[in-house]
XYZ file of C-alpha atoms in Angstrom:
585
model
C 0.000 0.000 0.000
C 1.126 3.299 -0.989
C 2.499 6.049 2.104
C 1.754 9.392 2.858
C 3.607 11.694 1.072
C 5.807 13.858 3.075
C 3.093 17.045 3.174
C 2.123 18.456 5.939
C -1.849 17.780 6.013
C -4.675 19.136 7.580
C -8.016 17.318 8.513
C -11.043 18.758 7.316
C -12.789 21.694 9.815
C -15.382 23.507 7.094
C -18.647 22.244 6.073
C -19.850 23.416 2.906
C -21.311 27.228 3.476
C -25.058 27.402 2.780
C -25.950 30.073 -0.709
C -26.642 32.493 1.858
C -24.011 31.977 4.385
C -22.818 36.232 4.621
C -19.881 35.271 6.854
C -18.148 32.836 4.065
C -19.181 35.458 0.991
C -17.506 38.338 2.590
C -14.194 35.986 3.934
C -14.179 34.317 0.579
C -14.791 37.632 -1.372
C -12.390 39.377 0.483
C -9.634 36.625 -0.166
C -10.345 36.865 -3.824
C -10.258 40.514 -4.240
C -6.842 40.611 -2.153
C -5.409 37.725 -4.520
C -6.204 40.026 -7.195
C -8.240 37.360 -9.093
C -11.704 39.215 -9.206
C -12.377 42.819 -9.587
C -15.112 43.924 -7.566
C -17.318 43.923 -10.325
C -17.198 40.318 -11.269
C -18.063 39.717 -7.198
C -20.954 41.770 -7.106
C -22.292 39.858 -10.072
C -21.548 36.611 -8.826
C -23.040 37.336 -5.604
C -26.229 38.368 -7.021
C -26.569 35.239 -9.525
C -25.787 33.060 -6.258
C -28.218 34.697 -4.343
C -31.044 34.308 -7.272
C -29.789 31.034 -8.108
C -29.700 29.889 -4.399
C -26.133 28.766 -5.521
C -22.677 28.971 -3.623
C -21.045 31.523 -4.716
C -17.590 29.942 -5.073
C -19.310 27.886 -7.307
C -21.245 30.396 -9.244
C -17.682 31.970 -10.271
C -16.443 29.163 -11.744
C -19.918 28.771 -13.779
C -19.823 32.121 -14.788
C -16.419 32.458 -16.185
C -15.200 34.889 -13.609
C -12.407 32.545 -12.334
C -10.691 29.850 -13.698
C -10.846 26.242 -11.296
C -7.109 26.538 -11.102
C -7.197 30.214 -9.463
C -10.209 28.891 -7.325
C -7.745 26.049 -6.031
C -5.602 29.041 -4.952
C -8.127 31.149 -2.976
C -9.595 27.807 -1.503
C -5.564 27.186 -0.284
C -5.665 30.515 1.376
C -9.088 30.512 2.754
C -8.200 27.350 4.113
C -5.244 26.722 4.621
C -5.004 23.123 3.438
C -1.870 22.317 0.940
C -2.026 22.129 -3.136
C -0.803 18.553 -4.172
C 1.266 18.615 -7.376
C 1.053 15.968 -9.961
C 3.920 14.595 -9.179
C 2.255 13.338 -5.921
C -0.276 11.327 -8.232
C 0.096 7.759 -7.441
C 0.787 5.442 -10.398
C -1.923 3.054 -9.346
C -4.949 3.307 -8.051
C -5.634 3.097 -4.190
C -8.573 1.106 -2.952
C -10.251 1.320 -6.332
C -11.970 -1.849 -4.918
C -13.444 0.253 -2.058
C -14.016 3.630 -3.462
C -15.571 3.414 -6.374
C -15.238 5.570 -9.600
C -18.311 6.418 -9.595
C -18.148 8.111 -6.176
C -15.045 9.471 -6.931
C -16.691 11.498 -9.628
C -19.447 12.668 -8.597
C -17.559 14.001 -5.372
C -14.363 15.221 -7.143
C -11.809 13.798 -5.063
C -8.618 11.285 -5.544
C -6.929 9.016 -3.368
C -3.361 9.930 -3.040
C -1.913 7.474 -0.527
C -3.337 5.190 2.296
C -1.076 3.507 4.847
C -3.728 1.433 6.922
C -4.725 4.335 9.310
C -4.922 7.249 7.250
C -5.728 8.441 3.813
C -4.905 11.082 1.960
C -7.751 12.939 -0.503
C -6.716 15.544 -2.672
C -10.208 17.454 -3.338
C -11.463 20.191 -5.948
C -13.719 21.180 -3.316
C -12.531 21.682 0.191
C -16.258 21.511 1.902
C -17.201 18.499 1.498
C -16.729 16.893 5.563
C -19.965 14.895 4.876
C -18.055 13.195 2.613
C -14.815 12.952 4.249
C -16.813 11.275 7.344
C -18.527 8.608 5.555
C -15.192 7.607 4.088
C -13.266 7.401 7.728
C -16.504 5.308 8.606
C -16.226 2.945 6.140
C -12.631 2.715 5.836
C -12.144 2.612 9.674
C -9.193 5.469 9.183
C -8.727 9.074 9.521
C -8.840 11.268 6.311
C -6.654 14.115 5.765
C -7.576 16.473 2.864
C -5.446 18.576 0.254
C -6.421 20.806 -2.575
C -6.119 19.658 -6.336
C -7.759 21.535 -9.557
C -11.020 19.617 -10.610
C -9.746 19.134 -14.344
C -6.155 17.619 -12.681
C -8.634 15.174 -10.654
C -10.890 14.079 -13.473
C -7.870 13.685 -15.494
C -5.938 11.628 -12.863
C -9.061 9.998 -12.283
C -9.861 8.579 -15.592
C -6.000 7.503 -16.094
C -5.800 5.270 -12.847
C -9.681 4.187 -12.599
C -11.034 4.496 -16.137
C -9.734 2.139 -18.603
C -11.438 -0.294 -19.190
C -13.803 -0.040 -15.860
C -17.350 -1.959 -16.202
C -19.068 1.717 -14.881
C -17.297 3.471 -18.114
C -18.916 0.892 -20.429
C -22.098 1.268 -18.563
C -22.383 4.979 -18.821
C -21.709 4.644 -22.681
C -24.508 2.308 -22.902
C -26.518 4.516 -20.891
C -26.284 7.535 -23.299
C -26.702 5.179 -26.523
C -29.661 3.611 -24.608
C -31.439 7.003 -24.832
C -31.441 6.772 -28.602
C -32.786 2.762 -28.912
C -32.284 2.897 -32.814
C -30.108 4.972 -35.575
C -30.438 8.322 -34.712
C -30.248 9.845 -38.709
C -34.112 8.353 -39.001
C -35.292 10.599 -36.277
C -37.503 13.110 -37.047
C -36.526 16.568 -35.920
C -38.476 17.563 -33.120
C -37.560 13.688 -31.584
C -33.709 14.866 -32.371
C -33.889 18.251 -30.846
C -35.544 15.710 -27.403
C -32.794 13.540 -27.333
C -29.921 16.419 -27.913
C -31.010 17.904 -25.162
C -31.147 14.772 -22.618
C -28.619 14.845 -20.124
C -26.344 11.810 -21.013
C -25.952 13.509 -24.730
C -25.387 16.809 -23.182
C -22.636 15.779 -20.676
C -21.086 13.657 -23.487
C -20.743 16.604 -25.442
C -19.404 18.873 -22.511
C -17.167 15.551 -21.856
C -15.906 15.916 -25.281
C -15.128 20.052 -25.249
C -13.790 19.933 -22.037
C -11.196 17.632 -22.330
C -9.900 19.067 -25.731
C -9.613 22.078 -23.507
C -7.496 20.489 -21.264
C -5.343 18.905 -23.651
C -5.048 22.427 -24.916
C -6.380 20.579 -28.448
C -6.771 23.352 -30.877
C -9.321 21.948 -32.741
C -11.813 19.015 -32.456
C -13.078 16.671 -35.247
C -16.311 14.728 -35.116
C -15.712 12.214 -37.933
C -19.233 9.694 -38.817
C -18.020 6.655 -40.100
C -20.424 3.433 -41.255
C -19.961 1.888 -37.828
C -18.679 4.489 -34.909
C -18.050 8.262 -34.907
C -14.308 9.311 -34.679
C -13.582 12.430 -32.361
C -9.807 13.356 -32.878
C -8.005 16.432 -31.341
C -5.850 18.189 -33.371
C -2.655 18.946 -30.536
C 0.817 20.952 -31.246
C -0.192 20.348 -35.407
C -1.007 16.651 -35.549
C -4.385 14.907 -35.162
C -4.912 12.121 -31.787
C -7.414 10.117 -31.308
C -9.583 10.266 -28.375
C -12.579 7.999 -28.697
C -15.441 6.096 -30.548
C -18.717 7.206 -30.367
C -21.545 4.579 -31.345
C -23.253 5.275 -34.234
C -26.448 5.141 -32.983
C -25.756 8.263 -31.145
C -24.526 10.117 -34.524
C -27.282 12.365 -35.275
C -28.094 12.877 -31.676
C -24.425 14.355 -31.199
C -24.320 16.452 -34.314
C -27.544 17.748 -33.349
C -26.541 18.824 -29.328
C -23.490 20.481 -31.176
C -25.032 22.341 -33.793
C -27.934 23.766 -31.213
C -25.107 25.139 -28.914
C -23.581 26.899 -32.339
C -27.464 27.967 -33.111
C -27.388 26.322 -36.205
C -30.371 24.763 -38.199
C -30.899 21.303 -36.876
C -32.961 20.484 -39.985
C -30.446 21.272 -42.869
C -28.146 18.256 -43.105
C -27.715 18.361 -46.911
C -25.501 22.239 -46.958
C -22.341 23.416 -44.838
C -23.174 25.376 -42.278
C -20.656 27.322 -39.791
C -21.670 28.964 -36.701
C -20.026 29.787 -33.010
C -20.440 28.428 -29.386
C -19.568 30.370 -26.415
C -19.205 28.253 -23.295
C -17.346 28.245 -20.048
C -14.976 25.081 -19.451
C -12.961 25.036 -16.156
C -14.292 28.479 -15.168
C -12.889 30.233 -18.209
C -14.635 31.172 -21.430
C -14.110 29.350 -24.200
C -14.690 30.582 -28.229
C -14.979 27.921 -30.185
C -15.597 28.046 -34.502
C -17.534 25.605 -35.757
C -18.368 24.478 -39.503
C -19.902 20.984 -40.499
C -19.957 19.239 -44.046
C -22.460 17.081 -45.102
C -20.404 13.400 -45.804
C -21.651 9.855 -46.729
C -22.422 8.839 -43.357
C -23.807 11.669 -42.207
C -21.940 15.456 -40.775
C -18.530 16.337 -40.681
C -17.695 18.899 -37.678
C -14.853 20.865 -37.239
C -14.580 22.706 -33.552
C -11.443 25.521 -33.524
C -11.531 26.468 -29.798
C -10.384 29.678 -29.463
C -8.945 29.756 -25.599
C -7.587 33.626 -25.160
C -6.142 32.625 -22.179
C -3.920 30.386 -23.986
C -2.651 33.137 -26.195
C -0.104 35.323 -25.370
C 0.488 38.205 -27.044
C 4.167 38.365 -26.575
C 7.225 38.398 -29.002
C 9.149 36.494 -27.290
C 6.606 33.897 -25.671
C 5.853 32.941 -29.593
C 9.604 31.762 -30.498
C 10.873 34.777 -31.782
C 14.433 35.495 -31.514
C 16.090 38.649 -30.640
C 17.563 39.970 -33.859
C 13.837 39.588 -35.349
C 12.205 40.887 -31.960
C 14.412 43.794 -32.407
C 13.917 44.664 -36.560
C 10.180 43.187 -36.340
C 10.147 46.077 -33.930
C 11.901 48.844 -36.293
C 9.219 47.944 -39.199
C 6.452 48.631 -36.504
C 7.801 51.960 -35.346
C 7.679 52.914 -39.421
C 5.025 55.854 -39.941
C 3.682 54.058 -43.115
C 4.249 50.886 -45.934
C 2.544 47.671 -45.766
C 4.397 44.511 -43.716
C 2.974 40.932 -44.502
C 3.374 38.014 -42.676
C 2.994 34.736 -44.871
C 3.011 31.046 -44.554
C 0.737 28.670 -44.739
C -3.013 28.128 -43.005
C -2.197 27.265 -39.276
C 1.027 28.605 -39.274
C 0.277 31.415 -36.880
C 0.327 34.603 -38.557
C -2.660 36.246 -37.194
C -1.216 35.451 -33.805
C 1.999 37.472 -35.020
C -0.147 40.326 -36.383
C -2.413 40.226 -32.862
C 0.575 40.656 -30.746
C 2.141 43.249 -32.779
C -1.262 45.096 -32.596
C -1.403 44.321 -29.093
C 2.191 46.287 -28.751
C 1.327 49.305 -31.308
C -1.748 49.739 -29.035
C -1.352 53.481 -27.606
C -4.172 55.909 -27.029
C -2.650 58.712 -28.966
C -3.063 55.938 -32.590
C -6.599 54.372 -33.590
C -6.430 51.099 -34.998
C -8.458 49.185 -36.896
C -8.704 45.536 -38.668
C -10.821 43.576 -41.129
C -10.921 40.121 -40.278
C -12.629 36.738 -41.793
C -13.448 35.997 -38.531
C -12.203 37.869 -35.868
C -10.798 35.174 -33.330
C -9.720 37.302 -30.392
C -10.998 40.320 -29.213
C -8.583 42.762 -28.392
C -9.546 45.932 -26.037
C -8.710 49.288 -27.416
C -9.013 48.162 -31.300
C -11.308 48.490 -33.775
C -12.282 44.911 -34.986
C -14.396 44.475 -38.304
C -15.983 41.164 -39.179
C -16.585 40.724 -42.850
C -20.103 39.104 -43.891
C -19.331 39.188 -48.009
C -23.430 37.504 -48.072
C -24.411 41.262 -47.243
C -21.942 43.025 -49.167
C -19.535 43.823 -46.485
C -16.200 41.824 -48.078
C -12.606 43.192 -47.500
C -12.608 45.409 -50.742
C -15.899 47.183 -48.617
C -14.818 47.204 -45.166
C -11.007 49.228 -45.879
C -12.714 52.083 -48.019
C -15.008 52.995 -45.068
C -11.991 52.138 -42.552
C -10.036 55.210 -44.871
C -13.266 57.323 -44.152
C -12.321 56.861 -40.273
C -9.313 58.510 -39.601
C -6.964 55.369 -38.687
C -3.246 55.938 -38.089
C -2.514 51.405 -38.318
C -4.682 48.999 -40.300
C -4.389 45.271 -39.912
C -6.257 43.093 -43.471
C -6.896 39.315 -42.356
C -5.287 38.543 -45.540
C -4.985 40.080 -49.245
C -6.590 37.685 -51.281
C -7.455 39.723 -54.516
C -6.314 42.415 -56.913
C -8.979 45.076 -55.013
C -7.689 44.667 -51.643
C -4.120 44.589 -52.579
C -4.742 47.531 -54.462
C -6.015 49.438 -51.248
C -3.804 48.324 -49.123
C -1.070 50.056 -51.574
C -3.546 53.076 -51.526
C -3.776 53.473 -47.617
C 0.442 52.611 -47.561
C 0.753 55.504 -50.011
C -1.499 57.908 -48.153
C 0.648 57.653 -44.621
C -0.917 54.536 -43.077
C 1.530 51.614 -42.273
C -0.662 48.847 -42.949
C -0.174 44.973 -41.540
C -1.798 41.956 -43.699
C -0.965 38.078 -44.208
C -0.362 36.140 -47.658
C -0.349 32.367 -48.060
C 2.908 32.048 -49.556
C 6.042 29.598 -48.996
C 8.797 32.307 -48.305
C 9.323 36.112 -47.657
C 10.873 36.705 -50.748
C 7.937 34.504 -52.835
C 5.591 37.556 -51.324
C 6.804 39.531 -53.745
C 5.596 36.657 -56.400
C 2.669 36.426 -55.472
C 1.179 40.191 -55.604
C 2.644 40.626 -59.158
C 0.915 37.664 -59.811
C -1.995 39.140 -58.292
C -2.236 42.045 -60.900
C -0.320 44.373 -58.870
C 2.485 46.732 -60.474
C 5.827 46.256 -59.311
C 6.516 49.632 -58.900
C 3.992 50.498 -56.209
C 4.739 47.558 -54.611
C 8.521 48.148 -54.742
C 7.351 52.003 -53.010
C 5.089 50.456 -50.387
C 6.387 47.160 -49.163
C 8.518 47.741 -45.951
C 9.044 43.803 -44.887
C 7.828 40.805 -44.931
C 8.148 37.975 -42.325
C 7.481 34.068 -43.374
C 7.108 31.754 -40.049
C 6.082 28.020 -39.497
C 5.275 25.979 -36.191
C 7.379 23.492 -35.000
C 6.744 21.166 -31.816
C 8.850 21.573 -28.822
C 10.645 18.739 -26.993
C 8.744 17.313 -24.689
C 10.863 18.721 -21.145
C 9.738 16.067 -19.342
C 11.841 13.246 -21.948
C 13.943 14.351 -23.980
C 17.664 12.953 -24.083
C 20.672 14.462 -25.939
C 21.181 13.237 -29.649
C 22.629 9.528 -29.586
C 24.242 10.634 -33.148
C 25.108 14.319 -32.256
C 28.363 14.357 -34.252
C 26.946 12.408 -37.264
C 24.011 15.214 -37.089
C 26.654 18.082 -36.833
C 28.683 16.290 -40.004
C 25.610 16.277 -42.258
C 25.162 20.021 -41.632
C 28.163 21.175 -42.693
C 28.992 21.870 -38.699
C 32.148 20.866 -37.263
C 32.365 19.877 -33.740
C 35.116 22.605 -32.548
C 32.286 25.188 -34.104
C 29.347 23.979 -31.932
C 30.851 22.445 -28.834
C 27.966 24.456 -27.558
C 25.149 22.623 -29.105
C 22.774 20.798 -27.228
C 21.166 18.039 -29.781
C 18.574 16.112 -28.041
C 15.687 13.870 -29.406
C 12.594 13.234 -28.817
C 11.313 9.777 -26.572
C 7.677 10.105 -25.412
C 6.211 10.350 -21.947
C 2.643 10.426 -20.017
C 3.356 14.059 -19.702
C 3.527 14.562 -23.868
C 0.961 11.197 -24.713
C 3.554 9.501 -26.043
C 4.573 12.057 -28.544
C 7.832 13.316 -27.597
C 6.819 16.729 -28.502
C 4.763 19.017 -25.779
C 3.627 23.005 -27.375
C 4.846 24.922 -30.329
C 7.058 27.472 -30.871
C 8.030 29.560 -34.399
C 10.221 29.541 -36.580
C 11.328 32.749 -38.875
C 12.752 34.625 -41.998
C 12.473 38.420 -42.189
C 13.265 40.156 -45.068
C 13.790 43.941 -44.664
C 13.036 46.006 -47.514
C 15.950 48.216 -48.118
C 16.962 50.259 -51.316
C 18.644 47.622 -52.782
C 15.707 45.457 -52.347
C 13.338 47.948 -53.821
C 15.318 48.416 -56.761
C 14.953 44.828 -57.124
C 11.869 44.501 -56.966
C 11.409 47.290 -59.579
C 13.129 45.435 -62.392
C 11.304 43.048 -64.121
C 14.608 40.818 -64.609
C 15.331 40.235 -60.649
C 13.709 36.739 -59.920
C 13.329 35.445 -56.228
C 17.199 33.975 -56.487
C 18.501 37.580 -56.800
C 16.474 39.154 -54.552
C 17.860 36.852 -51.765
C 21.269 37.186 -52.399
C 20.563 40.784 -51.987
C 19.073 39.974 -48.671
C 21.583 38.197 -47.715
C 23.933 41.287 -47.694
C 21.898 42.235 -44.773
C 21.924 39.522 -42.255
C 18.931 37.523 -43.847
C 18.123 34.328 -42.432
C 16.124 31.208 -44.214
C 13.336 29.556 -42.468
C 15.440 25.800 -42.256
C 18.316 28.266 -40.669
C 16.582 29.768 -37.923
C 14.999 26.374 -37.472
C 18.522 25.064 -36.642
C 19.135 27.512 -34.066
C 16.200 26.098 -32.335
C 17.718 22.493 -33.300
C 21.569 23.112 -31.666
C 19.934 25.030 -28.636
C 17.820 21.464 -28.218
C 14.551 23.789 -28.140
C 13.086 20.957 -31.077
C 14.250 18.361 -33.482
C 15.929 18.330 -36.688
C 13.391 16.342 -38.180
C 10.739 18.831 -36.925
C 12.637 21.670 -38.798
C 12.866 19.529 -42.235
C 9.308 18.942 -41.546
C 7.834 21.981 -42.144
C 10.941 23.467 -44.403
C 11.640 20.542 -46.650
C 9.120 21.720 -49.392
C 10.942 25.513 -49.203
């Protein structure tokens, strides 16, 4: 039997405070507010919808977004004083799973963490719960000591030791296709829009959202097959599978997701995109949504759009210093046009947010057109295009000119008009930002001749341009230096004297990255600087993208697959993650 881990614990004193309990809402509240993780505001409001909702109000923050379970963790540590266990104190097996069942666990929130005869150890998401704690001395005939452990770190700890493969597990699954009794794509649509909204297929849903959330998936896919629906999670760039749905419960689930996104639960036979806004974990969650009609019924695509996730930082994002610093000198230009390219997924409107994000001053007014806007930024001046009513890109920048703006940010110039006004608004003393799919800085260029547009005006208005890619990150947690370091170092061209400094690991795979070897993303980079030379390159018809590099090169330039191997000899990723996403440059 597992031991206590060396933390000092305290046994439960609280019960759970009533919805109307005014000593624990001003204590708690107060705690909050001096943690600096509510405004006074957001406690007013939650003590209101408590009050009407005859609700704790702990609770009620979490529900409405105000606080994220993690940060409520925190103010239940320092309300209470009880300790925060760390993963690492996880067991890797489960204790008395043939006592304490899974069930129970769940519906309760709480984990075994060690038991030594006498005593056990809960870590809890909730820290009132002595009811609880009582019956489980009484039937295990030991005293229970309690620590404090974020609800999504508990379910997920939970379903690792107790899940797989447990008899309640299957039951529950049969419990939510029972609902159905037959193939749900033969219901009608008012018997649909019933079942969608039963409890199993709502939780299965909310199941399925929130632990792409905590997997920090960036998008989910809900794939009908002939015999099961796949739902996959696309994580750091690649697609992992997460489980089978039965098919009976195919139209039910489409039908539960495409009510939350306000959809029309009727049209299966046309595309159809829409939004959800939702609260997972106590914070508030955009997700994009878009189905396809396929052979065995609808395709859905989920980008969750997690701002909490995002930060709008330079460095945070990969960037090195030299293009921090020169990223930074095009910004602080008074007008000209500066593109990021690469291709979908590559993170360029995450560049172009954060450099928005930086440029945001009172004394300039910004604006952007977007297709769609994914984060809202405070202080800016976001426009979503709806081309079905006549407001496309072309639209939105010649009113945008009519509003006095000083920086304008295009989603992305994907025609002759808008290029043509983003020249127009460089040329009249705007500096305007904008994305292009394209392989490589210099094929930018390329592309807007190809376009229509004259290479004059573009060789007068185009300031830089900035290519990036995403490349996973080596898992901390088991990575190992390069077995063939030197053999690496040979086939670059690198001798060893050169890079005694480079640290060459690989990846292994872990419980911490799923296996992967890889755990987040980080960027990799080519900025080309428009400089005279360049500009009278572009100018002349006879410069092709060869010349126009060498050029560059004159001026520091670096390619994509070279900053990639900066990343590779500081160990940040592999060399087979940089040849990846380069190979095809």
């Amino acid at each position: 039997m597992s031991e206590i881990r060396p933390l000092v614990m305290k046994e439960p004193e609280a019960r759970a405070p009533g919805p109307r309990d005014t000593a624990f809402l001003q204590a708690f509240a107060d705690v909050i507010a001096a943690e600096g993780l509510v405004d006074a505001v957001a406690i007013s409001r939650a003590r209101r919808a408590a009050e009407a909702a005859n609700e704790r109000f702990d609770l009620v923050l979490v529900k409405l977004g105000l606080i994220s379970e993690t940060d409520l963790c925190i103010a239940y540590a320092t309300y209470t004083k009880l300790p925060i266990i760390e993963a690492g104190n996880v067991p890797d097996k489960a204790i008395l799973p043939d006592r304490l069942k899974l069930s129970f666990l769940k519906t309760n929130r709480i984990l075994p963490v060690a038991f030594d005869g006498k005593s056990v150890l809960l870590a809890t998401a909730d820290p009132f719960i002595t009811e609880v704690v009582e019956a489980i001395s009484y039937m295990l005939d030991a005293k229970v000591a309690l620590a404090l452990m974020p609800s999504a770190q508990v379910e997920r700890a939970l379903r690792r030791l107790y899940e797989a493969g447990s008899e309640e597990t299957q039951a529950e699954a049969l419990d939510v296709a029972g609902i159905v009794g037959g193939e749900g794509s033969e219901f009608d649509v008012e018997r649909l829009r019933d079942i969608a909204n039963e409890a199993p297929v709502i939780r299965l849903v909310n199941q399925i959202i929130s632990h792409a959330v905590e997997r920090e998936a960036s998008d989910i896919h809900v794939e009908p097959g002939r015999d099961a629906v796949a739902v996959r999670y696309r994580i750091d760039g690649f697609l992992q599978h997460d489980r089978m749905v039965p098919s009976a419960l195919r139209a039910a689930l489409t039908t539960r997701i495409k009510i939350m996104a306000k959809l029309d639960i009727a049209e299966r036979r046309l595309p159809q995109d829409g939004r959800i806004k939702t609260v997972v974990r106590g914070v508030e969650i955009d997700i994009r949504l878009s189905t396809l009609p396929t052979a065995f019924g609808e395709s859905i695509v989920m980008r969750i759009l997690d701002r909490t996730r995002v930060e709008l930082d330079f460095a945070k994002l990969g960037l090195d210093e030299t293009t921090q610093v020169r990223l930074r000198q095009l910004m602080e230009l008074p007008n000209g046009i500066v593109l990021v390219t690469g291709p979908t997924g590559s993170g360029k409107t995450t560049t172009l947010y954060t450099v928005l994000n930086n440029l945001n001053r009172p004394e300039l007014k910004l604006f952007t057109v977007e297709d769609p806007v994914e984060y809202q930024l405070a202080g800016i001046n976001q426009i979503q295009v709806h081309p079905h009513i006549g407001l496309d890109f072309p639209t939105a920048l010649r009113s945008i000119l009519r509003q006095d703006p000083d920086i304008i940010m295009i989603g992305e110039i994907r025609d002759l008009e808008t290029g043509r006004i983003a020249i127009q608004s460089a040329l009249t003393g705007h500096l305007v930002f904008s994305t292009l799919h394209t392989n490589s800085a210099i094929a930018a260029i390329t592309r807007l001749v190809d376009l229509g547009l004259e290479r004059f005006l573009l060789a007068s208005t185009i300031s830089g341009v900035m290519a990036q890619r995403l490349v996973r990150k080596l898992c901390r947690s088991c990575s190992r230096p390069h077995a063939n370091r030197d053999r690496i170092l040979a086939d670059l061209g690198l001798s060893r004297s050169d890079t005694s400094h480079a640290d060459i690991h690989e990846a292994v795979g872990c419980e911490t990255c799923s296996g992967t070897g890889y755990r987040g993303r980080t960027t990799i980079s080519e900025l080309l600087i428009v400089n005279e030379d360049i500009r009278e390159a572009i100018g002349r018809r006879s410069q092709d993208q060869r010349a126009i590099e060498q050029i560059a090169r004159k001026s520091a330039f670096r390619s994509l697959y070279e900053n990639g191997l900066l990343k590779v000899l500081s160990g940040e990723t592999s060399l087979e993650e940089v040849l990846r996403v380069t190979r095809a440059i």
